[in-house]
Coordinates of C-alpha atoms in Angstrom, one line a residue:
Chain U
X16 CA 0.1 -0.1 0.0
X17 CA 1.2 3.5 -0.8
X18 CA 2.2 5.7 2.1
X19 CA -0.4 8.2 0.8
X20 CA -3.2 5.6 1.0
X21 CA -2.0 4.4 4.4
X22 CA -2.4 7.8 5.8
X23 CA -5.9 8.3 4.1
X24 CA -7.0 5.0 5.8
X25 CA -5.6 6.2 9.1
X26 CA -7.5 9.5 8.7
X27 CA -10.7 7.6 7.9
X28 CA -10.3 5.4 11.1
X29 CA -9.8 8.6 13.2
X30 CA -12.9 10.3 11.5
X31 CA -15.1 7.3 12.0
X32 CA -14.3 6.9 15.7
X33 CA -14.7 10.6 16.3
X34 CA -18.2 10.4 14.6
X35 CA -19.1 7.7 17.2
X36 CA -17.4 9.2 20.2
X37 CA -20.0 12.0 20.8
X38 CA -23.0 10.5 19.2
X39 CA -22.9 7.4 21.2
X40 CA -23.0 9.4 24.6
X41 CA -26.3 9.9 26.4
X42 CA -28.4 13.1 25.5
X43 CA -28.1 14.7 28.9
X44 CA -27.8 18.2 27.6
X45 CA -28.7 18.0 23.9
X46 CA -27.7 21.6 22.9
X47 CA -24.3 21.1 24.4
X48 CA -23.8 17.7 22.8
X49 CA -24.7 19.2 19.5
X50 CA -22.1 21.9 19.8
X51 CA -19.5 19.3 20.9
X52 CA -20.2 17.2 18.0
X53 CA -20.3 20.0 15.6
X54 CA -16.7 21.3 16.6
X55 CA -15.3 17.7 16.7
X56 CA -16.7 16.1 13.5
X57 CA -16.4 18.9 10.9
X58 CA -13.3 18.2 9.1
X59 CA -9.8 19.0 10.1
X60 CA -6.7 17.4 9.0
X61 CA -6.5 15.0 12.1
X62 CA -2.7 15.6 12.0
X63 CA -2.4 14.7 15.7
X64 CA -4.3 11.4 15.7
X65 CA -2.4 10.6 12.6
X66 CA 0.8 11.2 14.3
X67 CA -0.3 8.8 17.2
X68 CA -1.4 6.0 14.8
X69 CA 1.7 6.3 12.7
X70 CA 4.0 6.5 15.6
X71 CA 2.4 3.3 17.1
X72 CA 2.5 1.6 13.6
X73 CA 6.1 2.7 13.1
X74 CA 7.0 0.7 16.3
X75 CA 4.9 -2.2 14.9
X76 CA 2.1 -1.7 17.5
X77 CA -1.6 -2.5 16.8
X78 CA -3.8 0.4 15.8
X79 CA -6.5 -0.9 18.2
X80 CA -4.2 0.0 21.0
X81 CA -3.8 3.5 19.7
X82 CA -7.5 4.3 19.3
X83 CA -8.2 5.8 22.8
X84 CA -5.1 8.0 22.5
X85 CA -6.0 9.2 19.0
X86 CA -9.3 10.1 20.2
X87 CA -8.2 11.8 23.4
X88 CA -5.6 13.8 21.5
X89 CA -8.3 15.2 19.0
X90 CA -10.6 16.0 21.8
X91 CA -7.8 18.2 23.6
X92 CA -6.9 19.8 20.2
X93 CA -10.5 20.6 19.3
X94 CA -11.3 22.1 22.8
X95 CA -8.2 24.3 22.5
X96 CA -9.4 25.7 19.1
X97 CA -13.0 26.5 20.4
X98 CA -11.5 28.3 23.5
X99 CA -8.8 30.0 21.4
X100 CA -11.4 31.3 19.0
X101 CA -13.6 32.9 21.8
X102 CA -14.1 36.6 21.8
X103 CA -12.0 37.1 24.9
X104 CA -9.2 35.2 23.2
X105 CA -8.5 35.5 19.4
X106 CA -12.1 36.4 18.6
X107 CA -12.2 34.4 15.4
X108 CA -15.3 33.7 13.3
X109 CA -14.1 30.9 11.1
X110 CA -12.5 27.6 11.9
X111 CA -12.2 24.6 9.7
X112 CA -14.2 26.4 7.0
X113 CA -17.1 26.8 9.3
X114 CA -18.4 29.4 11.8
X115 CA -16.6 28.9 15.0
X116 CA -18.5 27.2 18.0
X117 CA -19.5 30.5 19.8
X118 CA -20.7 31.9 16.4
X119 CA -22.8 28.7 15.5
X120 CA -24.0 28.2 19.0
X121 CA -23.2 30.8 21.7
X122 CA -20.4 32.0 23.9
X123 CA -21.4 30.1 27.2
X124 CA -22.0 26.8 25.1
X125 CA -18.6 27.2 23.4
X126 CA -17.0 27.5 26.8
X127 CA -18.8 24.4 28.1
X128 CA -18.1 22.4 24.9
X129 CA -14.5 22.9 25.2
X130 CA -14.6 22.0 28.9
X131 CA -16.6 18.8 28.2
X132 CA -14.1 17.9 25.4
X133 CA -11.3 18.1 27.8
X134 CA -13.0 15.8 30.2
X135 CA -13.9 13.5 27.4
X136 CA -10.3 13.0 26.4
X137 CA -9.5 11.8 29.9
X138 CA -12.7 9.6 29.9
X139 CA -11.6 8.1 26.6
X140 CA -8.2 7.2 27.9
X141 CA -9.6 5.5 31.1
X142 CA -12.8 3.9 30.1
X143 CA -11.8 0.4 29.1
X144 CA -15.2 -0.7 27.7
X145 CA -15.4 2.2 25.0
X146 CA -12.4 0.5 23.3
X147 CA -12.4 -3.2 24.2
X148 CA -9.8 -4.1 21.6
X149 CA -7.3 -1.8 23.3
X150 CA -5.6 -4.1 25.8
X151 CA -2.8 -2.0 27.0
X152 CA -1.9 -2.4 30.8
X153 CA -3.3 0.2 33.2
X154 CA 0.2 1.5 34.2
X155 CA 0.7 2.4 30.5
X156 CA -2.8 4.0 30.2
X157 CA -1.9 5.9 33.3
X158 CA 1.3 7.2 31.7
X159 CA -0.5 8.3 28.7
X160 CA -2.9 10.3 30.9
X161 CA -0.1 11.8 32.7
X162 CA 1.8 12.8 29.6
X163 CA -1.5 14.3 28.0
X164 CA -2.4 16.2 31.2
X165 CA 1.0 17.7 31.5
X166 CA 1.2 18.6 27.7
X167 CA -2.1 20.3 27.8
X168 CA -2.0 22.2 31.1
X169 CA -0.2 25.1 32.9
X170 CA 3.2 24.2 31.7
X171 CA 2.2 23.1 28.2
X172 CA -0.6 24.3 25.9
X173 CA -2.4 26.4 28.1
X174 CA 0.7 28.2 29.2
X175 CA 1.4 28.7 25.5
X176 CA -1.9 30.4 24.8
X177 CA -1.4 32.6 27.9
X178 CA 2.1 33.8 26.8
X179 CA 0.7 34.2 23.3
X180 CA -2.0 36.6 24.5
X181 CA 0.5 38.5 26.8
X182 CA 2.9 38.8 23.7
X183 CA 0.3 40.6 21.4
X184 CA 2.1 43.9 20.3
X185 CA 5.3 42.9 22.0
X186 CA 8.7 42.4 20.3
X187 CA 9.8 38.8 21.2
X188 CA 13.3 37.4 20.9
X189 CA 13.6 34.2 18.7
X190 CA 14.3 32.3 22.0
X191 CA 10.8 33.7 23.6
X192 CA 9.0 33.0 20.4
X193 CA 10.4 29.3 20.3
X194 CA 9.5 28.8 24.0
X195 CA 5.9 30.1 23.4
X196 CA 5.3 27.7 20.3
X197 CA 7.2 24.7 22.2
X198 CA 4.2 25.1 24.8
X199 CA 1.4 26.2 22.6
X200 CA 1.6 23.7 19.7
X201 CA 4.7 21.7 20.3
X202 CA 3.8 20.0 23.6
X203 CA 0.5 18.5 22.1
X204 CA 2.2 17.4 18.9
X205 CA 4.9 15.6 21.1
X206 CA 2.2 14.1 23.3
X207 CA 0.7 12.8 20.2
X208 CA 3.8 10.9 19.3
X209 CA 4.6 9.8 22.7
X210 CA 1.1 8.5 23.4
X211 CA 1.4 6.5 20.1
X212 CA 4.8 5.2 21.1
X213 CA 3.2 4.0 24.6
X214 CA 0.3 2.5 22.6
X215 CA 2.8 0.2 20.7
X216 CA 3.5 -1.4 24.1
X217 CA 7.1 -2.2 23.0
X218 CA 8.9 1.1 22.7
X219 CA 12.6 0.9 23.9
X220 CA 14.4 3.8 25.8
X221 CA 16.4 4.7 22.7
X222 CA 13.5 4.9 20.5
X223 CA 11.5 6.9 22.9
X224 CA 14.6 9.5 22.9
X225 CA 14.7 9.5 19.2
X226 CA 11.0 10.0 18.9
X227 CA 11.2 12.8 21.4
X228 CA 13.7 14.7 19.2
X229 CA 11.7 14.0 16.2
X230 CA 8.7 15.4 17.8
X231 CA 10.4 18.5 18.8
X232 CA 11.5 19.2 15.3
X233 CA 8.2 18.4 13.6
X234 CA 6.4 20.5 16.2
X235 CA 8.5 23.6 15.5
X236 CA 8.3 22.9 11.7
X237 CA 4.6 22.8 11.9
X238 CA 4.3 26.1 13.7
X239 CA 6.8 27.9 11.3
X240 CA 4.7 26.6 8.4
X241 CA 1.5 28.0 10.2
X242 CA 3.1 31.5 10.4
X243 CA 4.0 31.2 6.6
X244 CA 0.7 30.2 5.6
X245 CA -0.9 33.2 7.7
X246 CA 0.9 35.2 5.2
X247 CA 1.0 33.3 1.9
X248 CA -2.3 31.4 1.8
X249 CA -5.8 32.6 1.6
X250 CA -8.9 32.2 3.9
X251 CA -10.7 29.9 1.8
X252 CA -7.8 27.5 1.6
X253 CA -6.9 27.8 5.3
X254 CA -10.4 27.3 6.5
X255 CA -9.7 30.2 9.1
X256 CA -9.1 33.9 8.7
X257 CA -6.0 34.5 6.6
X258 CA -3.7 37.3 8.0
X259 CA -5.1 36.9 11.6
X260 CA -1.7 36.9 13.2
X261 CA -0.7 40.2 11.5
X262 CA -4.1 41.8 12.1
X263 CA -3.8 40.7 15.8
X264 CA -0.3 42.0 15.9
X265 CA 1.2 38.6 17.1
X266 CA 4.9 38.0 16.8
X267 CA 5.6 35.3 14.1
X268 CA 8.7 33.6 12.6
X269 CA 8.6 35.4 9.4
X270 CA 8.3 38.8 11.2
X271 CA 11.4 38.0 13.4
X272 CA 13.6 36.4 10.9
X273 CA 12.1 37.1 7.6
X274 CA 9.9 35.1 5.2
X275 CA 12.7 33.2 3.2
X276 CA 14.7 32.5 6.3
X277 CA 11.7 31.1 8.0
X278 CA 11.0 28.8 5.1
X279 CA 14.5 27.6 5.3
X280 CA 14.3 26.9 8.9
X281 CA 11.1 24.9 8.4
X282 CA 12.8 22.8 5.7
X283 CA 15.9 22.3 7.8
X284 CA 13.8 21.1 10.9
X285 CA 12.0 18.6 8.4
X286 CA 15.1 17.1 7.1
X287 CA 16.4 16.7 10.8
X288 CA 13.0 15.0 11.6
X289 CA 13.5 12.7 8.6
X290 CA 17.0 11.8 9.5
X291 CA 16.0 10.9 13.0
X292 CA 13.5 8.4 11.6
X293 CA 15.9 6.7 9.3
X294 CA 16.9 3.9 11.7
X295 CA 13.2 2.9 12.2
X296 CA 13.2 1.4 8.6
X297 CA 10.0 0.8 6.5
X298 CA 7.5 0.7 9.5
X299 CA 8.1 4.5 9.9
X300 CA 7.2 5.2 6.3
X301 CA 3.7 6.8 7.2
X302 CA 5.4 8.9 10.0
X303 CA 7.9 10.2 7.3
X304 CA 5.1 10.9 5.0
X305 CA 3.3 12.9 7.7
X306 CA 6.4 15.0 8.5
X307 CA 6.6 15.8 4.7
X308 CA 2.8 16.8 4.8
X309 CA 3.2 19.0 7.7
X310 CA 5.8 21.2 5.8
X311 CA 4.2 20.8 2.3
X312 CA 0.6 21.5 3.5
X313 CA -1.2 24.6 2.2
X314 CA -3.6 24.8 5.0
Chain K
X27 CA -10.4 13.5 69.0
X28 CA -13.7 15.3 68.5
X29 CA -15.4 15.0 65.1
X30 CA -15.1 18.7 64.8
X31 CA -11.4 18.7 65.3
X32 CA -10.9 15.9 62.9
X33 CA -12.6 17.7 60.2
X34 CA -10.6 21.0 60.9
X35 CA -7.5 18.7 60.6
X36 CA -8.6 17.2 57.3
X37 CA -9.3 20.7 56.1
X38 CA -5.8 22.0 57.1
X39 CA -4.4 19.0 55.3
X40 CA -6.3 19.9 52.0
X41 CA -5.3 23.5 52.2
X42 CA -1.6 22.8 52.9
X43 CA -1.5 20.5 49.9
X44 CA -3.5 23.0 47.6
X45 CA -1.0 25.7 48.6
X46 CA 1.8 23.5 47.3
X47 CA 0.1 22.2 44.3
X48 CA 0.3 25.1 42.0
X49 CA 3.4 26.9 43.7
X50 CA 5.5 23.8 43.2
X51 CA 4.9 23.9 39.4
X52 CA 7.5 25.6 37.1
X53 CA 6.8 29.3 36.1
X54 CA 6.1 28.7 32.6
X55 CA 3.5 31.5 32.2
X56 CA 3.7 33.5 35.5
X57 CA 0.4 35.5 35.0
X58 CA -1.5 32.4 34.5
X59 CA 0.1 30.7 37.4
X60 CA -0.9 33.7 39.5
X61 CA -4.5 33.4 38.5
X62 CA -4.8 29.7 39.1
X63 CA -3.3 30.0 42.5
X64 CA -5.5 33.0 43.4
X65 CA -8.7 30.9 42.7
X66 CA -7.5 27.7 44.1
X67 CA -6.0 28.9 47.4
X68 CA -8.2 31.8 48.5
X69 CA -10.5 30.0 51.1
X70 CA -13.4 27.8 50.2
X71 CA -14.9 25.3 52.5
X72 CA -13.1 22.3 51.0
X73 CA -16.2 20.2 51.3
X74 CA -15.3 18.0 48.4
X75 CA -11.9 17.1 49.4
X76 CA -13.2 16.7 53.0
X77 CA -15.8 14.2 51.6
X78 CA -13.0 12.3 49.9
X79 CA -10.8 12.1 53.0
X80 CA -13.7 11.3 55.3
X81 CA -14.9 8.4 53.1
X82 CA -11.5 7.0 52.8
X83 CA -11.2 7.2 56.6
X84 CA -14.5 5.9 57.2
X85 CA -13.4 2.7 55.5
X86 CA -10.3 2.6 57.3
X87 CA -8.0 3.8 54.4
X88 CA -4.9 5.9 54.8
X89 CA -5.2 9.6 54.1
X90 CA -2.0 9.4 52.0
X91 CA -3.9 7.4 49.4
X92 CA -6.5 9.9 49.3
X93 CA -4.4 13.1 48.7
X94 CA -4.3 12.9 44.9
X95 CA -8.0 12.4 44.6
X96 CA -8.8 15.3 47.2
X97 CA -6.5 17.7 45.1
X98 CA -8.0 16.6 41.9
X99 CA -11.6 17.1 43.0
X100 CA -10.8 20.6 44.5
X101 CA -9.0 21.5 40.9
X102 CA -12.1 20.5 39.2
X103 CA -14.6 22.3 41.5
X104 CA -12.4 25.5 41.4
X105 CA -12.3 25.5 37.6
X106 CA -16.1 25.1 37.4
X107 CA -16.6 28.0 39.7
X108 CA -14.1 30.2 37.7
X109 CA -15.9 29.2 34.4
X110 CA -19.4 29.6 35.8
X111 CA -18.6 33.2 36.9
X112 CA -17.6 34.4 33.5
X113 CA -19.5 37.1 31.8
X114 CA -21.0 34.7 29.2
X115 CA -22.2 32.6 32.0
X116 CA -23.5 33.7 35.5
X117 CA -21.3 37.0 35.1
X118 CA -20.7 37.1 38.9
X119 CA -18.1 39.5 40.4
X120 CA -17.8 37.9 43.7
X121 CA -16.6 34.5 44.8
X122 CA -15.4 33.1 48.1
X123 CA -15.5 36.5 49.4
X124 CA -13.0 38.0 46.7
X125 CA -13.3 39.3 43.2
X126 CA -13.9 36.6 40.7
X127 CA -11.0 35.3 38.6
X128 CA -12.0 37.4 35.4
X129 CA -12.3 40.5 37.6
X130 CA -9.1 40.1 39.5
X131 CA -7.3 39.2 36.2
X132 CA -8.8 39.2 32.8
X133 CA -11.5 37.2 31.0
X134 CA -9.0 35.3 28.7
X135 CA -6.8 34.4 31.8
X136 CA -10.0 33.3 33.7
X137 CA -10.8 30.9 30.8
X138 CA -7.3 29.5 30.7
X139 CA -6.9 29.2 34.4
X140 CA -10.1 27.0 34.5
X141 CA -8.7 25.0 31.6
X142 CA -5.3 24.4 33.1
X143 CA -7.0 23.5 36.5
X144 CA -9.0 20.7 34.8
X145 CA -5.7 19.3 33.3
X146 CA -4.1 19.7 36.7
X147 CA -6.7 17.5 38.2
X148 CA -5.9 14.6 35.9
X149 CA -2.1 15.4 36.2
X150 CA -2.5 15.0 40.1
X151 CA -4.1 11.7 39.6
X152 CA -1.9 10.2 37.3
X153 CA 1.6 11.5 38.4
X154 CA 3.0 9.0 40.8
X155 CA 5.9 11.2 42.1
X156 CA 3.8 14.2 43.3
X157 CA 2.3 12.0 46.0
X158 CA 4.8 9.2 46.6
X159 CA 3.1 8.1 49.7
X160 CA 0.1 7.3 47.8
X161 CA 0.5 3.6 46.8
X162 CA -2.7 2.7 45.0
X163 CA -2.4 0.2 42.1
X164 CA -2.6 1.8 38.6
X165 CA -6.0 0.0 37.9
X166 CA -7.4 1.9 41.0
X167 CA -6.1 5.2 39.9
X168 CA -7.3 4.6 36.4
X169 CA -10.7 4.0 37.9
X170 CA -10.6 7.2 39.9
X171 CA -9.8 9.2 36.7
X172 CA -12.6 7.5 34.8
X173 CA -15.1 8.4 37.5
X174 CA -13.9 12.0 37.8
X175 CA -13.8 12.6 34.0
X176 CA -17.3 11.1 33.7
X177 CA -18.7 13.1 36.6
X178 CA -17.3 16.4 35.2
X179 CA -18.0 16.1 31.5
X180 CA -20.9 16.2 28.9
X181 CA -22.9 13.8 31.0
X182 CA -22.0 15.3 34.4
X183 CA -21.1 18.7 35.7
X184 CA -20.8 20.6 32.3
X185 CA -24.2 19.0 31.3
X186 CA -25.8 20.5 34.5
X187 CA -24.3 23.9 33.8
X188 CA -25.6 23.8 30.1
X189 CA -29.1 22.9 31.3
X190 CA -29.0 25.5 34.0
X191 CA -28.1 28.3 31.5
X192 CA -30.9 27.0 29.1
X193 CA -33.5 27.1 32.1
X194 CA -33.2 30.7 32.8
X195 CA -36.7 32.1 33.0
X196 CA -38.4 28.8 32.4
X197 CA -40.6 26.9 34.5
X198 CA -39.0 23.5 35.4
X199 CA -40.8 20.5 36.9
X200 CA -39.4 19.3 40.2
X201 CA -38.0 16.2 38.3
X202 CA -36.2 18.5 35.6
X203 CA -34.8 20.5 38.6
X204 CA -33.4 17.5 40.3
X205 CA -32.0 16.1 37.1
X206 CA -30.1 19.4 36.5
X207 CA -28.8 19.5 40.1
X208 CA -28.0 15.9 39.9
X209 CA -25.6 16.7 37.0
X210 CA -24.4 20.3 38.1
X211 CA -23.5 19.5 41.7
X212 CA -24.5 16.0 42.5
X213 CA -22.2 14.3 40.2
X214 CA -19.0 15.9 41.6
X215 CA -20.0 15.3 45.1
X216 CA -20.7 11.7 44.3
X217 CA -17.3 11.5 42.6
X218 CA -15.6 13.0 45.8
X219 CA -17.0 10.2 47.8
X220 CA -16.4 7.4 45.3
X221 CA -12.9 8.6 44.8
X222 CA -12.4 8.4 48.5
X223 CA -13.8 5.0 48.7
X224 CA -11.4 3.8 46.0
X225 CA -8.5 5.4 47.9
X226 CA -9.3 3.2 50.8
X227 CA -8.2 0.3 48.6
X228 CA -10.6 -2.0 50.4
X229 CA -14.1 -1.1 49.5
X230 CA -16.6 -3.9 49.1
X231 CA -19.5 -4.0 46.8
X232 CA -22.2 -3.6 49.4
X233 CA -20.3 -0.6 50.8
X234 CA -19.9 0.9 47.4
X235 CA -23.6 0.8 46.9
X236 CA -24.4 2.2 50.2
X237 CA -22.1 5.1 49.7
X238 CA -23.4 5.9 46.3
X239 CA -27.0 6.2 47.9
X240 CA -25.4 8.4 50.7
X241 CA -23.7 10.6 48.0
X242 CA -27.0 11.1 46.1
X243 CA -28.7 12.2 49.2
X244 CA -26.0 14.5 50.5
X245 CA -25.5 16.0 46.9
X246 CA -29.3 16.9 46.6
X247 CA -29.3 18.1 50.2
X248 CA -26.3 20.3 49.5
X249 CA -28.2 22.0 46.5
X250 CA -31.4 22.6 48.2
X251 CA -29.5 24.4 51.0
X252 CA -27.6 26.4 48.5
X253 CA -30.9 27.5 47.1
X254 CA -32.2 28.3 50.5
X255 CA -29.1 30.4 51.4
X256 CA -29.5 32.3 48.3
X257 CA -32.7 33.5 49.8
X258 CA -32.1 33.7 53.5
X259 CA -28.3 34.5 53.8
X260 CA -26.5 37.7 53.0
X261 CA -23.6 38.4 50.5
X262 CA -20.8 38.9 53.2
X263 CA -21.5 35.5 54.9
X264 CA -22.0 33.8 51.5
X265 CA -18.9 35.1 50.0
X266 CA -20.8 35.4 46.7
X267 CA -23.7 37.5 45.7
X268 CA -26.8 36.8 47.6
X269 CA -30.0 36.7 45.6
X270 CA -28.2 35.9 42.4
X271 CA -30.5 33.0 41.6
X272 CA -33.6 35.2 41.7
X273 CA -31.9 38.1 39.9
X274 CA -31.0 35.6 37.2
X275 CA -34.3 34.1 37.1
X276 CA -33.1 30.8 37.7
X277 CA -35.5 27.9 38.9
X278 CA -34.8 26.8 42.5
X279 CA -36.2 24.4 45.1
X280 CA -37.8 27.2 47.3
X281 CA -39.4 28.7 44.1
X282 CA -41.0 25.4 43.1
X283 CA -41.9 23.8 46.3
X284 CA -41.9 26.8 48.8
X285 CA -39.3 27.7 51.3
X286 CA -40.6 25.6 54.3
X287 CA -41.2 22.6 52.1
X288 CA -37.6 22.9 50.7
X289 CA -36.1 23.0 54.3
X290 CA -38.1 19.9 55.2
X291 CA -36.8 18.1 52.2
X292 CA -33.3 19.0 52.9
X293 CA -33.7 17.7 56.5
X294 CA -35.4 14.5 55.2
X295 CA -32.4 14.0 52.9
X296 CA -29.8 14.4 55.5
X297 CA -31.7 12.0 58.0
X298 CA -31.7 9.6 55.1
X299 CA -27.9 10.0 54.5
X300 CA -27.1 9.7 58.2
X301 CA -29.1 6.4 58.4
X302 CA -27.1 4.9 55.5
X303 CA -23.9 5.6 57.4
X304 CA -25.1 3.8 60.5
X305 CA -23.7 0.4 59.6
X306 CA -20.3 1.8 59.1
X307 CA -19.8 2.7 62.8
X308 CA -17.3 5.0 64.5
X309 CA -15.0 5.2 61.5
X310 CA -17.7 7.0 59.7
X311 CA -18.0 9.8 62.3
X312 CA -16.3 12.5 60.4
X313 CA -18.5 11.7 57.3
X314 CA -21.7 11.9 59.5
X315 CA -20.4 15.3 60.9
X316 CA -19.9 16.6 57.3
X317 CA -23.4 15.7 56.2
X318 CA -24.6 17.5 59.2
X319 CA -22.4 20.5 58.3
X320 CA -23.8 20.5 54.8
X321 CA -27.3 21.0 56.0
X322 CA -26.5 23.4 59.0
X323 CA -24.0 25.6 57.0
X324 CA -24.8 29.3 56.7
X325 CA -22.5 29.9 53.6

C-alpha cells in the first residue's frame, strides 16, 4: 500500500471513531452535545491522531491499542481551538471552514463544549469498555494520561496560549517565540507521538528518545509553516481567517527572521526530523510521509 | 479527638496540599500561574476534598492514598466556579469573598486558568511522584480518573451547567430541577465520595452501593440548602452575591416547592444520608459530621 493511501486510511479510522465518540453518549444536555459534535466532527486534518497512529504503527504496534489515545488527542486539540477562538481570546469567526463554535451556538455553550471535550479526552483514555480491543496495561494508560495532562496544562498548551495573549504587540526574541510555540503547539504534537509510542506497548528507551527529538523538530516546523501560511495562503484554503496573526499584531517567525529565512528553517527542521526516523526503517514510512505533509501543506 | 477537630485537621491537610500544588510547578506562564493559585487557594470550605478524606477514613483507608483524589476534586470544582462566574455565564463579580478570577485578572486568563485546573486535576491523579506516599495500584487510579472525567463532563457537571443556562426564565418541573442538580453539583459530590472509597483500597461492593446512595442524598441536600441560602443569607456571609438566583431568574427548590417545604426536604435527605452511614460505625463519624455540616451551614 502506498504511504499516501495508508495515511488516508488512518484518517478515515480517526474520523469514523470521532463520529461515534460523541453521538454514542447519552443526550443529557442536547444543545451542548450538538455543539461538541459540531466542533469535533466537521473536518480538520487530524494531524495529531495521525501522528499517534503512525508512531504506533512505526513501532509495529496494533492500531486498536492506539484508538483511545488518538481520540483523546483530537478532543484536547478541538477544545483548545474552541476556546482560542472565543471573543475574549483570538475572537475568530471561522474555523475549519465553518463558523466557530461560539458563532454557530453561543459563547457560554462554546466554553462548556471546550470544557466537556477536555473531560472527554481523559474519559476516553480511562474507560476500558469504550475501546475493548485496546489491551494496554493500566500502568501504560496511566502514563498516557499523565503525559497528556502535562502537555495540555499550565506548563504546556494552556501556558503557550497565555504567553501568546500577553505577547500581542510585543517584540519577542527568537528564543521567547520558540518557547511560546514549544508550549502552545509543540507540547501536544509531542504528546501525540509519545502516546502513540506507548500504545505500541514495546517502545525501547533509545527509540523513545529519538521520537522525542523527532517530535520537537516536527512541532516547531509545524508552527513555522503555520506562520508562513498566515501570510501566503488565503482564507478559503486555510479554513480560518488569513492574516489573523498580522491583524492581531502577533509575533511570528517571518516577522522576526524574514519570510525566506523562516521557510529555510522549516525545511531544515523537516530534514532533521526525517534523518531521525531513518533507523526505524520501513515501518516508519507513514510517519515520514506525515512529516513531509506538515511542511508541504497549504492549509 | 472530637469529630469537629478531625474535620478541621482534614481541612488543614487539604489547604496545605493545595497551597503547594500550584506553587511547586514551574513558572512557564507567570500571570496564568498567579490566576490559578489565586482561585485555588483563597479559602473555600473544601467540602469535596473533605468528603474524599472522610470517606477514605470511614473505610479505614490511609489519608496518604486519598491526597491525589482530594486535590483533583478541588481543582475540578475550582475550575467550574471560575468558568461559571464568567460574563458569558453567570457574570458574577464575587466568589469566596473575593473578586472573581476574570475581575481580578482578565477574561481570557480566567478561561485559561479554568482549563489549566482541569488538566491539573488529571495530572495530580496520574503523576505518581507528586504524592509518593500514595501507593494505590494503577488500575485503581485509572478507575478514579474515569469516574472523575465522567462526573465532570458532558453527562455530568458540564451538562448540568448547560441545562442550568438554558433553564433561565423557564418553569421547570421538580423532576427536571432534580436532574439538573444531579448533574451540576451532585455528580461531583458523588465522585468525591467514590474517589475516597477507591482510595481506601478496600471497599466492598455492598459499601460501594451504600456510599452511592449516601452521596446522592447529600448531593441533593447540598443543592437545596444552596438555594435556601441564596434567599436567607447575605452576601458577606455567603462570599458570593446573595439573591443571584432570583436576579438571574433561575429555577430553585424554594421557588418550585416553597421555602418551608424545601427546608423539610433538605432535612429529610440528611436523615436518610445519616441512616445509610449507621452500619459503618465509629470510623464514619467524620463523614456523618460532614453531612450535618452541609445542611447546617450558613454559607
